[in-house]
Amino acid sequence: MKTAAKHENKILLMGNPNVGKSIFFTELTGIHAMSSNYAGTTVSFMKGRFNINGAEYTLIDVPGVYSLSPTSEAEAVATRFMESGARAVICVLDASNLERNLVLALELRQYDIPIVYTLNLTDVAARHGITINAALLAKELNAPVVSTVAVKKQGLDELKRQLEAILAAPDGCKPNARACGKCADCPRSHSANPWVRAKEINRRVSTKTPSSPGFLDRLGDAMLKPFPGVPIAILVMAVTIAVVVFGGRGLRAVALLPLVRQVIVPFFTNIFTALLPEGVFLNILVGEFGIFVISFEWILALVFPYVLLFYVAFTFLEDTGFLPRISVLFDNIMRKLGVQGGSLIHMIMGYGCAVPAIIGTRAATSRKERIVITAAICFAIPCISQTGALVTLLSAYAWWMFPAMFAFSLFLFVAVTLVAGMFVKGRVAPLLLEVPNLLMPNPRAYGRKLLTRMKHFLHEAEIPMMAAVLIAALLAETGLLNRIAVHAHAIVSGWLGLPNEAVIALILGIVRREMSVAPLVALDLTALQAFIGGAVALMYIPCISVFAILAKEFKIKIALAITAGTIFLAIFVGGLINHAAQLFV
């Protein structure tokens, strides 16, 4: 943040959570910032550059906050940005919840910085029968107000023109600049409580006409009630899992696996066998564990289809506003585990990737809750890449094995959350979570976010996965794998009941979580061995990227404690399952 604060030509993008700030940021800068339909996603800030009249400015997407009275990390960051000064502020207001948004709008006026207000989500307000007089609101706030629907690009050109005008105006003529407190319209002349003042302004500028709630409004309200909310939530999650699991299997079997085995691998095999003599080097490239064989088998055919469909489903649920609703619905249950219902959002994010899920816990109200949820994610929640590998491994034996593994994952989540809650000191505050309007995602914004997420996944996962493939090839072709397997025989074969070759899964799992499962797919395992291997991989050590974020967020002691705990639990419980099953065989 210190770096961003030094930019002389910086413009701050401010607003409450869920008002569409990230969409404005993307449209103005061209940077694909994540825009989420629930609070807590943008705890850190983003910045990008854009030009107005030939001058370059730095636009900073400040964390979404409700007030500049610092009671949270996000509010503290927002306050520091305002205190550091800026050329201008773009304050995004939610037209469907104007009174609440006006509190922040009024607080921003206390700073000597010109402001342009954008009245966003006017389409949602109209759906609720709310009409806002933008001209009168501009007079009340003594600054320009532009009506917009950001996802449809409506009003963005006018916003740019108003921003250009206040940047070009002399300092003494800029709206909201150099407040003296002596004039009737001066920002500092109003000493009333901002909540009282916000209520007054909202009453003057807003008109509410009776309107019948639309289908989405009725559905959104119904989803907050135990009935039919809980059945709807269960149905939605069941459909989501079915789409990811069965859709991923179909995409893998019908398209990607034939493409890899019949086209891509033979293509590279023919090239390298024609150029190189037989030997270790050729085997490293196109042998059983060859780089140009298993990289496509594991990354493209095994991981990619499940990752793609997970983000298709997750992005849709996120943009509709579904996730906060299940957090409210299941808050009582999560309370019994010692955490807020909002923790369900991080749990679901963890099924995508543990790294953003752990970062997202910054929105938690206490350090205790952050650590408890982080531990549960590391011990019990497989990332989507690992989930895809588990589906492929287990479904080859019986249809019920993956559901059984999913149930085992939920059991672990409950157990780890309860145990961690007992040992970590602190308290968990009541749930305070904004529930946004239930919306159908805008196709353009949805597609852009989905594409961005897939790019991020490929960018962040490609190098570690390729490194794991290279390690596997070197271990197999140099004979090191057999030597390691001999020393690990007592644990891998004796305690876990797996073949010695399964030791490669424990080695590669350190690099990437899905690589703790991928090698098992090629082994001739029994159904029991497949389940044990999957269970060990589920609980096993967080990958390198997860360890790095643990150390960054919680310091090295907690990162080492979680890592040691996952290794011990994975091997201990895996052995217990093996020996308990032997009693019934």
Coordinates of C-alpha atoms in Angstrom, one line a residue:
M1 CA 0.0 0.0 0.0
K2 CA 2.9 2.4 0.7
T3 CA 3.9 2.2 -3.0
A4 CA 0.4 3.0 -4.2
A5 CA 0.1 5.9 -1.8
K6 CA 3.1 7.6 -3.4
H7 CA 1.4 8.0 -6.8
E8 CA 0.8 11.8 -7.3
N9 CA -1.8 11.2 -10.0
K10 CA -3.8 8.6 -8.2
I11 CA -7.6 8.3 -8.2
L12 CA -9.4 6.3 -5.6
L13 CA -12.3 4.0 -6.3
M14 CA -14.4 3.8 -3.2
G15 CA -17.7 2.3 -2.1
N16 CA -19.5 -0.3 0.0
P17 CA -19.0 -4.0 -0.7
N18 CA -21.1 -5.5 -3.5
V19 CA -21.7 -2.2 -5.4
G20 CA -19.8 -3.1 -8.5
K21 CA -16.5 -1.3 -7.9
S22 CA -14.4 -4.0 -9.5
I23 CA -16.4 -3.8 -12.7
F24 CA -15.7 0.0 -12.9
F25 CA -12.1 -0.8 -12.2
T26 CA -11.9 -3.3 -15.1
E27 CA -13.7 -1.1 -17.5
L28 CA -11.6 2.0 -16.8
T29 CA -8.2 0.3 -16.7
G30 CA -8.6 -2.8 -18.9
I31 CA -7.3 -4.9 -16.0
H32 CA -9.5 -7.9 -15.3
A33 CA -10.1 -7.5 -11.6
M34 CA -12.2 -10.1 -9.8
S35 CA -15.7 -8.8 -9.1
S36 CA -17.6 -10.9 -6.5
N37 CA -21.2 -10.8 -5.3
Y38 CA -20.3 -11.1 -1.7
A39 CA -18.4 -9.1 0.9
G40 CA -14.8 -9.9 1.9
T41 CA -13.3 -10.7 -1.5
T42 CA -11.3 -7.4 -2.0
V43 CA -9.5 -7.1 1.3
S44 CA -6.3 -6.1 -0.5
F45 CA -6.4 -3.3 -3.1
M46 CA -5.8 -3.4 -6.8
K47 CA -4.3 -0.7 -9.0
G48 CA -4.1 0.0 -12.7
R49 CA -3.3 2.8 -15.1
F50 CA -5.6 4.8 -17.5
N51 CA -5.4 8.0 -19.5
I52 CA -7.5 11.1 -19.5
N53 CA -6.7 13.8 -22.0
G54 CA -3.2 12.5 -22.5
A55 CA -2.4 12.4 -18.7
E56 CA -1.8 9.1 -17.1
Y57 CA -3.4 8.3 -13.7
T58 CA -3.3 5.4 -11.3
L59 CA -6.7 4.1 -10.4
I60 CA -6.8 2.3 -7.0
D61 CA -9.6 -0.1 -6.2
V62 CA -9.9 0.5 -2.4
P63 CA -11.3 -2.3 -0.3
G64 CA -15.1 -2.1 0.0
V65 CA -16.1 -0.6 3.3
Y66 CA -19.2 0.8 5.0
S67 CA -17.5 3.5 7.0
L68 CA -14.2 5.3 7.5
S69 CA -14.2 4.6 11.2
P70 CA -11.6 1.9 11.3
T71 CA -13.1 -1.2 13.0
S72 CA -11.6 -3.7 10.5
E73 CA -8.5 -4.2 8.4
A74 CA -10.4 -3.1 5.3
E75 CA -11.6 0.1 6.8
A76 CA -8.2 0.9 8.1
V77 CA -6.7 0.5 4.6
A78 CA -9.5 2.7 3.1
T79 CA -8.9 5.4 5.7
R80 CA -5.2 5.4 5.1
F81 CA -5.7 5.9 1.4
M82 CA -8.0 8.9 1.9
E83 CA -5.5 10.4 4.4
S84 CA -2.7 10.0 1.9
G85 CA -4.5 12.3 -0.6
A86 CA -5.6 11.8 -4.2
R87 CA -6.5 13.8 -7.3
A88 CA -10.1 12.6 -7.2
V89 CA -12.4 9.9 -5.7
I90 CA -15.0 7.9 -7.6
C91 CA -17.5 6.8 -5.1
V92 CA -19.8 4.0 -6.2
L93 CA -23.3 4.0 -4.7
D94 CA -25.9 1.2 -4.8
A95 CA -29.1 2.8 -6.0
S96 CA -31.2 -0.1 -4.4
N97 CA -29.7 0.5 -1.0
L98 CA -28.9 4.2 -1.1
E99 CA -29.4 5.2 2.6
R100 CA -26.8 2.7 3.7
N101 CA -24.3 3.8 1.0
L102 CA -24.8 7.5 1.8
V103 CA -23.0 7.1 5.2
L104 CA -19.7 6.5 3.4
A105 CA -20.5 9.1 0.8
L106 CA -20.9 11.8 3.5
E107 CA -17.7 10.7 5.3
L108 CA -15.7 11.0 2.2
R109 CA -16.8 14.7 1.9
Q110 CA -14.8 15.5 5.1
Y111 CA -11.6 15.1 3.0
D112 CA -10.3 17.9 0.7
I113 CA -10.6 15.7 -2.4
P114 CA -13.0 16.2 -5.3
I115 CA -15.5 13.4 -5.8
V116 CA -17.6 12.0 -8.6
Y117 CA -20.5 9.8 -7.4
T118 CA -21.8 7.0 -9.6
L119 CA -25.3 5.8 -8.8
N120 CA -24.9 2.1 -9.8
L121 CA -27.4 -0.8 -10.0
T122 CA -30.2 1.6 -11.1
D123 CA -31.8 -1.3 -13.0
V124 CA -32.1 -3.3 -9.7
A125 CA -33.5 -0.2 -8.0
A126 CA -36.1 0.1 -10.7
R127 CA -37.1 -3.5 -10.3
H128 CA -37.8 -2.8 -6.6
G129 CA -39.9 0.3 -7.5
I130 CA -37.2 2.8 -6.4
T131 CA -36.6 6.0 -8.4
I132 CA -33.8 8.3 -7.4
N133 CA -33.5 12.0 -8.5
A134 CA -29.8 12.1 -9.5
A135 CA -29.8 15.9 -10.0
L136 CA -31.2 16.5 -6.5
L137 CA -28.8 14.0 -5.0
A138 CA -25.9 15.9 -6.8
K139 CA -27.1 19.1 -5.1
E140 CA -27.3 17.4 -1.7
L141 CA -23.8 16.0 -2.0
N142 CA -22.4 19.1 -3.8
A143 CA -20.7 16.9 -6.4
P144 CA -21.6 15.3 -9.8
V145 CA -23.8 12.2 -9.7
V146 CA -23.9 9.8 -12.7
S147 CA -26.5 7.1 -13.0
T148 CA -25.0 3.8 -14.2
V149 CA -25.4 0.1 -14.8
A150 CA -21.8 -1.0 -14.9
V151 CA -22.2 -4.5 -16.1
K152 CA -24.0 -3.2 -19.2
K153 CA -21.6 -0.2 -19.6
Q154 CA -24.5 2.2 -19.2
G155 CA -23.3 5.6 -18.0
L156 CA -19.6 4.9 -18.2
D157 CA -18.9 7.5 -20.8
E158 CA -20.7 10.2 -18.8
L159 CA -18.7 9.1 -15.7
K160 CA -15.4 9.6 -17.7
R161 CA -16.6 13.1 -18.8
Q162 CA -17.4 14.2 -15.3
L163 CA -14.1 12.8 -14.0
E164 CA -12.3 14.6 -16.8
A165 CA -14.1 17.9 -15.8
I166 CA -13.1 17.8 -12.2
L167 CA -9.5 16.9 -13.0
A168 CA -9.2 19.8 -15.4
A169 CA -10.9 22.4 -13.2
P170 CA -8.8 24.7 -11.1
D171 CA -8.4 23.6 -7.4
G172 CA -10.7 26.4 -6.1
C173 CA -13.5 25.4 -8.5
K174 CA -13.5 21.7 -7.9
P175 CA -16.6 20.2 -6.3
N176 CA -16.0 19.3 -2.7
A177 CA -12.6 20.8 -2.7
R178 CA -11.1 23.2 -0.1
A179 CA -14.1 22.9 2.3
C180 CA -14.2 25.8 4.6
G181 CA -17.2 25.0 6.8
K182 CA -18.7 28.4 6.5
C183 CA -21.1 28.0 3.5
A184 CA -24.5 26.4 3.6
D185 CA -23.4 23.8 1.0
C186 CA -20.0 23.2 2.5
P187 CA -19.3 19.6 3.4
R188 CA -17.9 20.5 6.8
S189 CA -20.9 22.7 7.7
H190 CA -23.1 19.6 8.4
S191 CA -22.3 18.4 11.9
A192 CA -25.2 16.0 12.1
N193 CA -24.6 12.3 12.6
P194 CA -23.9 10.8 9.1
W195 CA -26.6 8.1 9.7
V196 CA -29.2 10.8 10.4
R197 CA -28.0 12.9 7.5
A198 CA -28.1 9.9 5.2
K199 CA -31.6 9.2 6.2
E200 CA -32.7 12.7 5.4
I201 CA -31.0 12.8 2.0
N202 CA -32.5 9.4 1.0
R203 CA -36.0 10.6 2.0
R204 CA -35.6 13.7 -0.2
V205 CA -34.2 12.1 -3.3
S206 CA -35.8 8.7 -3.4
T207 CA -39.3 7.7 -4.4
K208 CA -40.7 4.3 -3.7
T209 CA -43.7 3.1 -5.7
P210 CA -45.6 -0.1 -4.8
S211 CA -44.3 -3.0 -7.0
S212 CA -44.9 -6.7 -7.0
P213 CA -41.6 -8.5 -6.2
G214 CA -40.2 -10.3 -9.3
F215 CA -39.4 -13.9 -9.4
L216 CA -35.7 -13.4 -8.5
D217 CA -36.7 -11.2 -5.5
R218 CA -39.2 -13.8 -4.2
L219 CA -36.7 -16.6 -4.8
G220 CA -33.9 -14.7 -3.0
D221 CA -36.1 -14.1 0.0
A222 CA -37.2 -17.7 0.1
M223 CA -33.6 -18.9 0.1
L224 CA -33.0 -17.2 3.4
K225 CA -35.7 -19.2 5.2
P226 CA -35.2 -22.7 6.5
F227 CA -37.9 -23.9 4.2
P228 CA -37.6 -23.9 1.3
G229 CA -34.1 -22.4 1.6
V230 CA -32.4 -25.6 2.9
P231 CA -33.9 -27.9 0.3
I232 CA -33.0 -25.4 -2.5
A233 CA -29.4 -25.1 -1.2
I234 CA -29.0 -28.9 -1.0
L235 CA -30.5 -29.2 -4.5
V236 CA -28.2 -26.5 -6.0
M237 CA -25.1 -28.0 -4.4
A238 CA -26.0 -31.5 -5.6
V239 CA -26.6 -30.3 -9.1
T240 CA -23.3 -28.4 -9.0
I241 CA -21.4 -31.5 -7.8
A242 CA -23.1 -33.5 -10.5
V243 CA -22.1 -31.0 -13.2
V244 CA -18.5 -31.0 -12.1
V245 CA -18.1 -34.7 -11.5
F246 CA -20.0 -36.2 -14.4
G247 CA -19.4 -33.4 -16.8
G248 CA -15.7 -33.6 -16.1
R249 CA -15.6 -37.4 -16.5
G250 CA -17.5 -37.1 -19.8
L251 CA -15.2 -34.3 -21.1
R252 CA -12.2 -36.3 -20.1
A253 CA -13.4 -39.6 -21.7
V254 CA -15.0 -38.3 -24.8
A255 CA -12.6 -35.5 -25.9
L256 CA -9.5 -34.9 -23.9
L257 CA -8.2 -38.5 -23.2
P258 CA -8.5 -39.6 -26.9
L259 CA -6.9 -36.3 -28.0
V260 CA -3.9 -36.9 -25.7
R261 CA -3.5 -40.7 -26.3
Q262 CA -4.3 -40.8 -30.0
V263 CA -2.9 -37.5 -31.3
I264 CA -0.7 -35.5 -28.9
V265 CA 1.5 -38.2 -27.3
P266 CA 2.0 -40.1 -30.6
F267 CA 3.0 -36.9 -32.3
F268 CA 5.8 -36.1 -29.8
T269 CA 6.8 -39.8 -29.5
N270 CA 7.4 -40.0 -33.3
I271 CA 9.4 -36.8 -33.3
F272 CA 11.7 -37.7 -30.4
T273 CA 12.2 -41.4 -31.4
A274 CA 13.2 -40.2 -34.8
L275 CA 15.8 -37.7 -33.5
L276 CA 17.2 -39.5 -30.4
P277 CA 18.7 -42.9 -29.7
E278 CA 17.1 -45.2 -27.1
G279 CA 18.3 -44.5 -23.6
V280 CA 17.5 -42.6 -20.4
F281 CA 17.2 -39.2 -22.1
L282 CA 14.6 -40.5 -24.5
N283 CA 12.7 -42.2 -21.7
I284 CA 12.7 -39.0 -19.7
L285 CA 11.0 -37.3 -22.7
V286 CA 8.5 -40.0 -23.9
G287 CA 8.9 -43.0 -21.7
E288 CA 6.3 -44.4 -19.2
F289 CA 6.8 -41.3 -17.0
G290 CA 8.0 -39.1 -19.9
I291 CA 7.6 -35.4 -19.7
F292 CA 5.7 -35.3 -23.0
V293 CA 3.5 -38.2 -21.9
I294 CA 2.3 -37.7 -18.4
S295 CA 2.3 -33.9 -18.6
F296 CA -0.6 -34.2 -21.1
E297 CA -2.1 -37.2 -19.3
W298 CA -2.1 -35.5 -15.9
I299 CA -2.5 -31.8 -16.6
L300 CA -4.7 -31.7 -19.7
A301 CA -6.8 -34.9 -19.5
L302 CA -6.9 -35.5 -15.7
V303 CA -7.0 -32.0 -14.1
F304 CA -8.2 -29.5 -16.7
P305 CA -11.8 -30.7 -17.3
Y306 CA -12.7 -30.6 -13.6
V307 CA -11.1 -27.3 -13.0
L308 CA -13.0 -25.8 -16.0
L309 CA -16.4 -27.0 -14.9
F310 CA -15.8 -26.1 -11.3
Y311 CA -15.1 -22.5 -12.2
V312 CA -18.1 -22.5 -14.6
A313 CA -20.4 -23.5 -11.7
F314 CA -18.7 -21.5 -8.9
T315 CA -18.5 -18.3 -10.9
F316 CA -22.2 -18.6 -11.7
L317 CA -23.2 -19.2 -8.1
E318 CA -20.9 -16.3 -7.0
D319 CA -22.4 -13.8 -9.4
T320 CA -26.0 -14.7 -8.6
G321 CA -25.6 -14.0 -4.9
F322 CA -26.2 -17.6 -3.8
L323 CA -23.2 -18.0 -1.6
P324 CA -24.0 -15.5 1.1
R325 CA -27.5 -17.0 1.3
I326 CA -26.2 -20.5 2.3
S327 CA -23.9 -18.8 4.8
V328 CA -26.9 -17.3 6.5
L329 CA -28.9 -20.5 6.2
F330 CA -26.3 -22.6 7.9
D331 CA -25.0 -20.1 10.4
N332 CA -26.5 -22.0 13.3
I333 CA -24.9 -25.2 12.3
M334 CA -21.5 -23.6 11.7
R335 CA -21.9 -21.9 15.1
K336 CA -21.9 -25.3 16.8
L337 CA -18.5 -25.9 15.1
G338 CA -17.2 -22.6 16.6
V339 CA -17.1 -20.5 13.4
Q340 CA -19.5 -18.2 11.5
G341 CA -21.8 -19.2 8.7
G342 CA -19.7 -17.0 6.4
S343 CA -16.9 -19.5 6.7
L344 CA -18.9 -21.7 4.3
I345 CA -17.8 -19.3 1.6
H346 CA -14.1 -19.9 2.3
M347 CA -14.8 -23.7 2.5
I348 CA -16.4 -23.7 -1.0
M349 CA -13.6 -21.5 -2.3
G350 CA -11.2 -24.1 -0.9
Y351 CA -12.7 -26.7 -3.3
G352 CA -11.4 -24.5 -6.1
C353 CA -7.9 -23.7 -4.6
A354 CA -6.7 -23.3 -1.0
V355 CA -4.6 -20.2 -1.7
P356 CA -7.5 -17.7 -2.4
A357 CA -9.6 -19.4 0.2
I358 CA -7.0 -18.8 2.9
I359 CA -6.4 -15.2 1.7
G360 CA -10.2 -14.7 1.8
T361 CA -10.2 -15.5 5.5
R362 CA -8.8 -12.0 6.1
A363 CA -12.5 -11.0 6.1
A364 CA -13.1 -13.0 9.3
T365 CA -13.8 -11.1 12.4
S366 CA -11.0 -12.7 14.5
R367 CA -7.7 -14.3 14.2
K368 CA -9.1 -17.4 15.9
E369 CA -11.6 -17.9 13.2
R370 CA -9.0 -17.4 10.5
I371 CA -6.7 -20.1 11.9
V372 CA -9.6 -22.6 12.5
I373 CA -11.0 -22.3 9.0
T374 CA -7.5 -22.3 7.4
A375 CA -6.6 -25.5 9.3
A376 CA -9.9 -27.1 8.2
I377 CA -9.2 -26.2 4.6
C378 CA -5.7 -27.7 4.7
F379 CA -6.7 -30.9 6.4
A380 CA -10.0 -31.7 4.9
I381 CA -10.8 -29.8 1.7
P382 CA -9.3 -31.1 -1.6
C383 CA -8.7 -28.5 -4.3
I384 CA -10.6 -28.9 -7.6
S385 CA -7.5 -30.4 -9.3
Q386 CA -7.1 -33.0 -6.6
T387 CA -10.9 -33.6 -6.6
G388 CA -10.8 -34.3 -10.3
A389 CA -7.9 -36.8 -9.8
L390 CA -9.9 -38.4 -6.9
V391 CA -13.0 -38.8 -9.1
T392 CA -10.9 -40.5 -11.8
L393 CA -9.1 -42.8 -9.3
L394 CA -12.1 -43.9 -7.3
S395 CA -14.9 -44.0 -9.9
A396 CA -12.9 -46.7 -11.7
Y397 CA -13.8 -49.2 -8.9
A398 CA -17.3 -48.4 -7.8
W399 CA -19.8 -45.5 -8.1
W400 CA -20.1 -45.1 -4.4
M401 CA -16.4 -44.6 -3.6
F402 CA -16.2 -41.0 -4.5
P403 CA -19.3 -40.0 -2.5
A404 CA -17.8 -42.0 0.4
M405 CA -14.6 -39.9 0.1
F406 CA -16.7 -36.7 0.0
A407 CA -18.5 -37.8 3.2
F408 CA -15.1 -38.6 4.7
S409 CA -13.9 -35.1 3.8
L410 CA -17.0 -33.5 5.5
F411 CA -16.3 -35.6 8.6
L412 CA -12.7 -34.4 8.7
F413 CA -13.9 -30.8 8.3
V414 CA -16.2 -31.1 11.3
A415 CA -13.6 -32.9 13.4
V416 CA -10.7 -30.6 12.6
T417 CA -12.8 -27.4 13.1
L418 CA -13.9 -28.7 16.5
V419 CA -10.4 -29.7 17.6
A420 CA -8.8 -26.5 16.3
G421 CA -11.4 -24.4 18.0
M422 CA -10.5 -26.0 21.3
F423 CA -6.8 -25.2 21.0
V424 CA -6.8 -21.8 19.4
K425 CA -7.5 -19.0 21.8
G426 CA -9.9 -16.2 21.1
R427 CA -13.5 -15.6 20.2
V428 CA -15.8 -15.6 17.2
A429 CA -18.1 -12.6 16.7
P430 CA -21.7 -12.9 15.5
L431 CA -22.3 -13.2 11.7
L432 CA -22.5 -9.8 10.0
L433 CA -22.8 -10.5 6.3
E434 CA -24.5 -8.4 3.6
V435 CA -26.8 -10.5 1.5
P436 CA -26.9 -8.9 -2.0
N437 CA -29.7 -9.0 -4.5
L438 CA -30.3 -12.3 -6.3
L439 CA -29.3 -11.6 -9.9
M440 CA -28.8 -13.4 -13.1
P441 CA -25.2 -12.9 -14.1
N442 CA -24.4 -10.6 -17.0
P443 CA -23.1 -12.9 -19.7
R444 CA -20.3 -10.6 -20.7
A445 CA -19.1 -10.0 -17.1
Y446 CA -19.5 -13.7 -16.3
G447 CA -17.5 -14.8 -19.4
R448 CA -14.7 -12.4 -18.7
K449 CA -14.4 -13.5 -15.1
L450 CA -14.4 -17.2 -16.0
L451 CA -11.7 -16.6 -18.7
T452 CA -9.6 -14.6 -16.2
R453 CA -9.9 -17.4 -13.6
M454 CA -8.8 -20.0 -16.0
K455 CA -5.9 -17.9 -17.1
H456 CA -4.9 -17.4 -13.4
F457 CA -5.1 -21.2 -12.8
L458 CA -3.0 -22.0 -15.8
H459 CA -0.5 -19.3 -15.0
E460 CA -0.1 -20.3 -11.3
A461 CA -0.4 -24.1 -11.7
E462 CA 1.5 -24.8 -14.9
I463 CA 5.0 -24.4 -13.6
P464 CA 4.5 -26.4 -10.4
M465 CA 2.7 -29.2 -12.3
M466 CA 5.5 -29.3 -14.9
A467 CA 8.1 -29.4 -12.1
A468 CA 6.2 -32.4 -10.6
V469 CA 6.2 -34.2 -14.0
L470 CA 9.9 -33.6 -14.4
I471 CA 10.6 -34.9 -10.9
A472 CA 8.5 -38.0 -11.6
A473 CA 10.4 -38.7 -14.9
L474 CA 13.8 -38.2 -13.2
L475 CA 12.9 -40.5 -10.3
A476 CA 11.6 -43.2 -12.5
E477 CA 14.3 -43.3 -15.1
T478 CA 17.3 -42.8 -12.8
G479 CA 16.3 -45.6 -10.5
L480 CA 15.9 -43.2 -7.5
L481 CA 12.3 -44.1 -7.1
N482 CA 13.1 -47.8 -6.4
R483 CA 15.7 -46.8 -3.9
I484 CA 13.3 -44.5 -2.0
A485 CA 10.6 -47.1 -2.2
V486 CA 12.9 -49.6 -0.4
H487 CA 13.5 -47.2 2.5
A488 CA 9.8 -46.2 2.7
H489 CA 8.5 -49.8 2.5
A490 CA 7.6 -50.0 6.2
I491 CA 5.3 -47.0 5.9
V492 CA 3.9 -47.3 2.4
S493 CA 3.5 -51.1 2.2
G494 CA 3.6 -52.2 5.8
W495 CA 1.4 -49.5 7.4
L496 CA -0.7 -48.1 4.5
G497 CA -0.9 -51.3 2.6
L498 CA -0.1 -49.7 -0.7
P499 CA 2.4 -50.9 -3.4
N500 CA 5.9 -49.6 -3.0
E501 CA 5.5 -47.5 -6.2
A502 CA 2.9 -45.4 -4.5
V503 CA 5.8 -43.6 -2.7
I504 CA 6.0 -41.3 -5.7
A505 CA 2.6 -39.9 -4.8
L506 CA 3.9 -38.8 -1.4
I507 CA 6.9 -37.2 -3.0
L508 CA 5.0 -35.3 -5.8
G509 CA 2.2 -34.2 -3.4
I510 CA 4.6 -31.8 -1.9
V511 CA 4.8 -29.9 -5.2
R512 CA 1.1 -29.9 -6.1
R513 CA -1.9 -31.5 -4.2
E514 CA -3.3 -33.3 -7.3
M515 CA 0.0 -34.9 -7.9
S516 CA -0.5 -36.9 -4.7
V517 CA -3.3 -38.7 -6.6
A518 CA -2.3 -38.7 -10.3
P519 CA 0.4 -41.4 -10.0
L520 CA -2.0 -43.7 -8.3
V521 CA -4.3 -43.7 -11.3
A522 CA -1.8 -45.6 -13.3
L523 CA -1.1 -48.3 -10.6
D524 CA -2.9 -51.6 -10.4
L525 CA -4.6 -51.0 -7.1
T526 CA -7.4 -52.9 -5.3
A527 CA -10.5 -50.9 -4.3
L528 CA -9.3 -50.7 -0.7
Q529 CA -5.9 -49.5 -1.8
A530 CA -7.5 -46.8 -4.0
F531 CA -9.6 -45.6 -1.1
I532 CA -6.6 -45.5 1.3
G533 CA -4.5 -43.7 -1.3
G534 CA -7.2 -41.2 -1.9
A535 CA -7.7 -40.6 1.9
V536 CA -4.0 -40.1 2.4
A537 CA -3.8 -37.7 -0.5
L538 CA -6.8 -35.8 0.9
M539 CA -5.2 -35.2 4.3
Y540 CA -1.6 -35.0 3.1
I541 CA 0.8 -32.1 3.3
P542 CA -0.3 -28.7 1.8
C543 CA 1.5 -28.1 -1.5
I544 CA 4.4 -25.6 -1.8
S545 CA 2.1 -22.6 -2.8
V546 CA -0.2 -23.3 0.2
F547 CA 2.7 -23.5 2.6
A548 CA 4.0 -20.2 1.3
I549 CA 0.7 -18.4 1.8
L550 CA 0.4 -20.0 5.3
A551 CA 3.8 -18.6 6.2
K552 CA 2.9 -15.2 4.8
E553 CA -0.5 -14.9 6.5
F554 CA 0.2 -16.6 9.9
K555 CA 4.0 -16.8 10.2
I556 CA 6.2 -19.8 9.9
K557 CA 5.3 -21.5 13.2
I558 CA 1.7 -22.0 12.2
A559 CA 2.7 -23.1 8.7
L560 CA 5.0 -25.7 10.1
A561 CA 2.5 -26.9 12.6
I562 CA -0.3 -27.3 10.0
T563 CA 2.2 -29.1 7.6
A564 CA 3.4 -31.5 10.3
G565 CA -0.2 -32.1 11.5
T566 CA -1.3 -33.0 7.9
I567 CA 1.6 -35.4 7.3
F568 CA 1.0 -37.2 10.7
L569 CA -2.8 -37.4 10.3
A570 CA -2.6 -38.6 6.7
I571 CA -0.3 -41.5 7.4
F572 CA -1.9 -42.3 10.8
V573 CA -5.5 -42.4 9.6
G574 CA -4.6 -44.1 6.3
G575 CA -2.9 -46.9 8.3
L576 CA -5.9 -47.2 10.6
I577 CA -8.3 -47.5 7.6
N578 CA -6.0 -50.2 6.2
H579 CA -5.7 -52.3 9.3
A580 CA -9.4 -51.9 10.3
A581 CA -10.4 -53.0 6.8
Q582 CA -8.2 -56.1 7.1
L583 CA -10.3 -57.3 10.0
F584 CA -13.3 -57.7 7.6
V585 CA -11.5 -59.1 4.6

